[in-house]
CSV table of C-alpha atoms in Angstrom, one decimal:
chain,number,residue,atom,x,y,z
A,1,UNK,CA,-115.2,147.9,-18.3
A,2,UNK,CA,-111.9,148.5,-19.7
A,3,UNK,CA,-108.2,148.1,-17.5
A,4,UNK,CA,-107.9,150.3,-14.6
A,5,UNK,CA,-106.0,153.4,-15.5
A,6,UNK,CA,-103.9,153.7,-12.4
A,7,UNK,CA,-104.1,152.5,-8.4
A,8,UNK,CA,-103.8,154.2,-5.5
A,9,UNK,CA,-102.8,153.6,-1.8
A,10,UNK,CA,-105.3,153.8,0.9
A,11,UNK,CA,-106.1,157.6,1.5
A,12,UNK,CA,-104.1,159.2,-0.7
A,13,UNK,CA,-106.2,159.3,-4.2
A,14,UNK,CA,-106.1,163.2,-5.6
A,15,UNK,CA,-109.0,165.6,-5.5
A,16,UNK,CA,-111.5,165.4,-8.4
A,17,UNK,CA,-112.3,161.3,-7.8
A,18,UNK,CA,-114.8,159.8,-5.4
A,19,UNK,CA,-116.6,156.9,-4.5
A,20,UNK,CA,-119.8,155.3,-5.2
A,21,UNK,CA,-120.4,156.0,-1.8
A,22,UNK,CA,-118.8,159.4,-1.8
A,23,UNK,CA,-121.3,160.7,-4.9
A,24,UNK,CA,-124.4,159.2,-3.1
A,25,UNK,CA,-123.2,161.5,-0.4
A,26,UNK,CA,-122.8,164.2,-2.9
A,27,UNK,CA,-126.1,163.7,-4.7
A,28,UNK,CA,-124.8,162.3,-7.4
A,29,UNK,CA,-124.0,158.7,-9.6
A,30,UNK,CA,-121.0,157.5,-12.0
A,31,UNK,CA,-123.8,158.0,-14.8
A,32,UNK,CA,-122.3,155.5,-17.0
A,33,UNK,CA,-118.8,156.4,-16.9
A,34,UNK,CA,-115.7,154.2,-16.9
A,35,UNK,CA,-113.7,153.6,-13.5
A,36,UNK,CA,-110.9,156.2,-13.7
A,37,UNK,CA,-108.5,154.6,-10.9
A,38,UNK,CA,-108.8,152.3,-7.9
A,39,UNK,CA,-108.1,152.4,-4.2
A,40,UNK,CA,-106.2,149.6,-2.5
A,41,UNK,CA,-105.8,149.0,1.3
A,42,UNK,CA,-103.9,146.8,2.4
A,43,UNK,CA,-104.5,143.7,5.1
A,44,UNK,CA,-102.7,141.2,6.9
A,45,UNK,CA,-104.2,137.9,6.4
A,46,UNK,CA,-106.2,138.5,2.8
A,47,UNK,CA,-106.0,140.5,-0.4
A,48,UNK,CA,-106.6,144.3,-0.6
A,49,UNK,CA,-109.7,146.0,-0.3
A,50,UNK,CA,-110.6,147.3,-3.8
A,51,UNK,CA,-112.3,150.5,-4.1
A,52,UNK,CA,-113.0,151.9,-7.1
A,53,UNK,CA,-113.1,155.8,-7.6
A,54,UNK,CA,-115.3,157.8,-10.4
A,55,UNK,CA,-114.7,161.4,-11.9
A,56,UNK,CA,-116.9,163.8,-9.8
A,57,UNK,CA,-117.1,166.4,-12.6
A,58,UNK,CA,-118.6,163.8,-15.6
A,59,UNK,CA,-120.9,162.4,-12.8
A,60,UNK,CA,-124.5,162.8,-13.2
A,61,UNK,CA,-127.4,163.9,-10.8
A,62,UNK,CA,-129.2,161.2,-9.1
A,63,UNK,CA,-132.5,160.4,-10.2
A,64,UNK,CA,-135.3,161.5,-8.7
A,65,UNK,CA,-137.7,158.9,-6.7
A,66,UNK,CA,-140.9,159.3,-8.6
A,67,UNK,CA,-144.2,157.9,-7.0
A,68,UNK,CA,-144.6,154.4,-9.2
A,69,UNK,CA,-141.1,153.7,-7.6
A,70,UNK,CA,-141.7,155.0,-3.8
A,71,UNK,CA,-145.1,152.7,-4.4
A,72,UNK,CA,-143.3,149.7,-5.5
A,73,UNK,CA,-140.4,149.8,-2.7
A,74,UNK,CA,-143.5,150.4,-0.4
A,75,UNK,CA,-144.7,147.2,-1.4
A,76,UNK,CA,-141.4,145.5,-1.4
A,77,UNK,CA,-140.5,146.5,2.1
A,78,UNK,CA,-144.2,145.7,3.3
A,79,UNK,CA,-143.1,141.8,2.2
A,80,UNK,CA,-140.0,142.1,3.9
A,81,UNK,CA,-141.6,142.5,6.8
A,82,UNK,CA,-144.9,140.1,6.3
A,83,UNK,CA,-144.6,136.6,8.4
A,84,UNK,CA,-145.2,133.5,6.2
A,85,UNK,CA,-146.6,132.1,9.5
A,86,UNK,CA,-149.2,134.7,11.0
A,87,UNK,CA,-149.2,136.7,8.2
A,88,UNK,CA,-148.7,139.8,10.6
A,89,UNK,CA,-146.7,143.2,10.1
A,90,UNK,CA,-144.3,142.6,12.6
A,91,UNK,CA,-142.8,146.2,12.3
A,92,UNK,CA,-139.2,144.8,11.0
A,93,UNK,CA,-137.2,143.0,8.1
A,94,UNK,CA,-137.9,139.5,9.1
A,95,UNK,CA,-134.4,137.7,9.4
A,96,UNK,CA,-133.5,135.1,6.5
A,97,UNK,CA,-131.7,132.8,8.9
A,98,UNK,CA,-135.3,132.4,10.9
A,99,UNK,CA,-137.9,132.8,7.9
A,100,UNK,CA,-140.2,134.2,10.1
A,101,UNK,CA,-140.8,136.7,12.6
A,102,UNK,CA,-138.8,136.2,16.3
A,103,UNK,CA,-142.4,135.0,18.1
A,104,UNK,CA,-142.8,132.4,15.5
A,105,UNK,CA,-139.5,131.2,15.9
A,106,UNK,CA,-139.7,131.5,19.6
A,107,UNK,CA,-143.0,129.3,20.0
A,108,UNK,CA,-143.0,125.8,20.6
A,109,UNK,CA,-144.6,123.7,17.8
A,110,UNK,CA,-147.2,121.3,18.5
Protein backbone atom coordinates (compact mmCIF):
# COMPACT_ATOMS: atom_id res chain seq x y z
CA UNK A 1 0.00 0.00 0.00
CA UNK A 2 1.44 3.16 -1.04
CA UNK A 3 1.09 6.87 1.16
CA UNK A 4 -2.30 8.03 1.59
CA UNK A 5 -3.18 10.52 -0.96
CA UNK A 6 -5.07 12.96 1.22
CA UNK A 7 -7.15 12.92 4.73
CA UNK A 8 -10.29 14.00 5.64
CA UNK A 9 -12.28 15.26 8.66
CA UNK A 10 -14.95 13.21 10.17
CA UNK A 11 -18.03 13.46 7.76
CA UNK A 12 -17.02 15.55 5.32
CA UNK A 13 -15.13 13.18 2.66
CA UNK A 14 -16.65 14.04 -1.13
CA UNK A 15 -19.02 11.88 -3.09
CA UNK A 16 -17.54 9.10 -5.20
CA UNK A 17 -15.45 7.42 -2.01
CA UNK A 18 -16.83 4.84 0.48
CA UNK A 19 -16.04 2.53 3.03
CA UNK A 20 -15.27 -1.04 3.31
CA UNK A 21 -18.29 -1.07 5.14
CA UNK A 22 -20.14 1.36 2.91
CA UNK A 23 -19.41 -1.03 -0.46
CA UNK A 24 -20.55 -4.18 1.49
CA UNK A 25 -23.63 -2.17 1.94
CA UNK A 26 -23.51 -1.38 -1.72
CA UNK A 27 -22.77 -4.91 -3.03
CA UNK A 28 -19.56 -4.28 -3.71
CA UNK A 29 -15.48 -4.73 -2.58
CA UNK A 30 -12.21 -2.44 -3.04
CA UNK A 31 -11.24 -5.29 -5.62
CA UNK A 32 -7.70 -4.72 -5.24
CA UNK A 33 -7.47 -1.13 -5.46
CA UNK A 34 -5.22 1.31 -3.53
CA UNK A 35 -6.73 3.44 -0.51
CA UNK A 36 -7.55 6.72 -2.25
CA UNK A 37 -7.92 8.99 1.04
CA UNK A 38 -8.60 8.45 4.71
CA UNK A 39 -11.11 9.58 7.37
CA UNK A 40 -10.06 10.91 10.67
CA UNK A 41 -12.23 11.55 13.74
CA UNK A 42 -11.11 12.99 16.31
CA UNK A 43 -11.13 11.93 20.37
CA UNK A 44 -10.36 13.23 23.55
CA UNK A 45 -8.19 10.84 25.46
CA UNK A 46 -6.53 8.66 22.33
CA UNK A 47 -5.51 9.08 18.70
CA UNK A 48 -7.99 9.41 15.78
CA UNK A 49 -10.10 6.91 14.46
CA UNK A 50 -8.74 5.91 11.01
CA UNK A 51 -10.97 5.09 8.30
CA UNK A 52 -9.99 4.40 5.09
CA UNK A 53 -12.19 5.29 2.07
CA UNK A 54 -12.13 3.31 -1.59
CA UNK A 55 -13.20 4.64 -5.12
CA UNK A 56 -16.82 3.39 -5.59
CA UNK A 57 -16.57 3.48 -9.43
CA UNK A 58 -13.13 1.09 -9.76
CA UNK A 59 -14.82 -1.17 -7.15
CA UNK A 60 -15.70 -4.54 -8.03
CA UNK A 61 -18.94 -6.81 -7.47
CA UNK A 62 -18.74 -9.02 -4.57
CA UNK A 63 -18.34 -12.53 -5.10
CA UNK A 64 -20.89 -14.74 -5.14
CA UNK A 65 -21.18 -17.51 -2.11
CA UNK A 66 -20.86 -20.74 -4.10
CA UNK A 67 -22.00 -23.99 -2.29
CA UNK A 68 -18.24 -25.50 -1.44
CA UNK A 69 -18.01 -22.20 0.54
CA UNK A 70 -21.72 -21.99 2.20
CA UNK A 71 -20.66 -25.91 3.13
CA UNK A 72 -17.45 -25.09 4.68
CA UNK A 73 -18.76 -21.91 6.85
CA UNK A 74 -21.65 -24.53 7.69
CA UNK A 75 -19.14 -26.57 9.15
CA UNK A 76 -17.12 -23.80 10.73
CA UNK A 77 -20.05 -22.32 12.53
CA UNK A 78 -21.39 -25.88 13.50
CA UNK A 79 -17.73 -26.01 15.70
CA UNK A 80 -18.34 -22.72 16.99
CA UNK A 81 -21.09 -23.84 18.46
CA UNK A 82 -19.97 -27.65 19.56
CA UNK A 83 -19.13 -27.99 23.51
CA UNK A 84 -15.71 -29.59 24.13
CA UNK A 85 -17.43 -30.92 27.28
CA UNK A 86 -20.97 -32.66 26.17
CA UNK A 87 -20.22 -32.49 22.79
CA UNK A 88 -23.83 -30.86 22.27
CA UNK A 89 -25.18 -28.19 19.73
CA UNK A 90 -25.95 -25.69 22.10
CA UNK A 91 -27.76 -23.46 19.51
CA UNK A 92 -24.90 -20.47 20.02
CA UNK A 93 -21.24 -19.36 19.46
CA UNK A 94 -19.78 -20.79 22.60
CA UNK A 95 -17.94 -17.84 24.48
CA UNK A 96 -13.98 -17.99 24.38
CA UNK A 97 -13.72 -16.53 27.92
CA UNK A 98 -15.78 -19.88 29.20
CA UNK A 99 -14.54 -22.62 26.55
CA UNK A 100 -17.61 -24.21 26.88
CA UNK A 101 -21.19 -23.84 26.73
CA UNK A 102 -23.03 -21.67 29.91
CA UNK A 103 -24.43 -25.21 31.53
CA UNK A 104 -20.99 -26.51 31.62
CA UNK A 105 -19.63 -23.65 33.05
CA UNK A 106 -22.53 -23.36 35.43
CA UNK A 107 -22.25 -27.00 36.89
CA UNK A 108 -20.38 -27.78 39.81
CA UNK A 109 -17.38 -30.21 39.16
CA UNK A 110 -17.03 -33.24 41.12
Amino acid sequence: MTAVPESYRWRLAPEGLATRRQLRALGLRPGGQDVAAEIRRPRRRRGPLVAYLYRIDRAKPVRPMTPGRAAALAKAMLARRTCPNCRRDVGYCIPRSLGMCVPCADSPTA
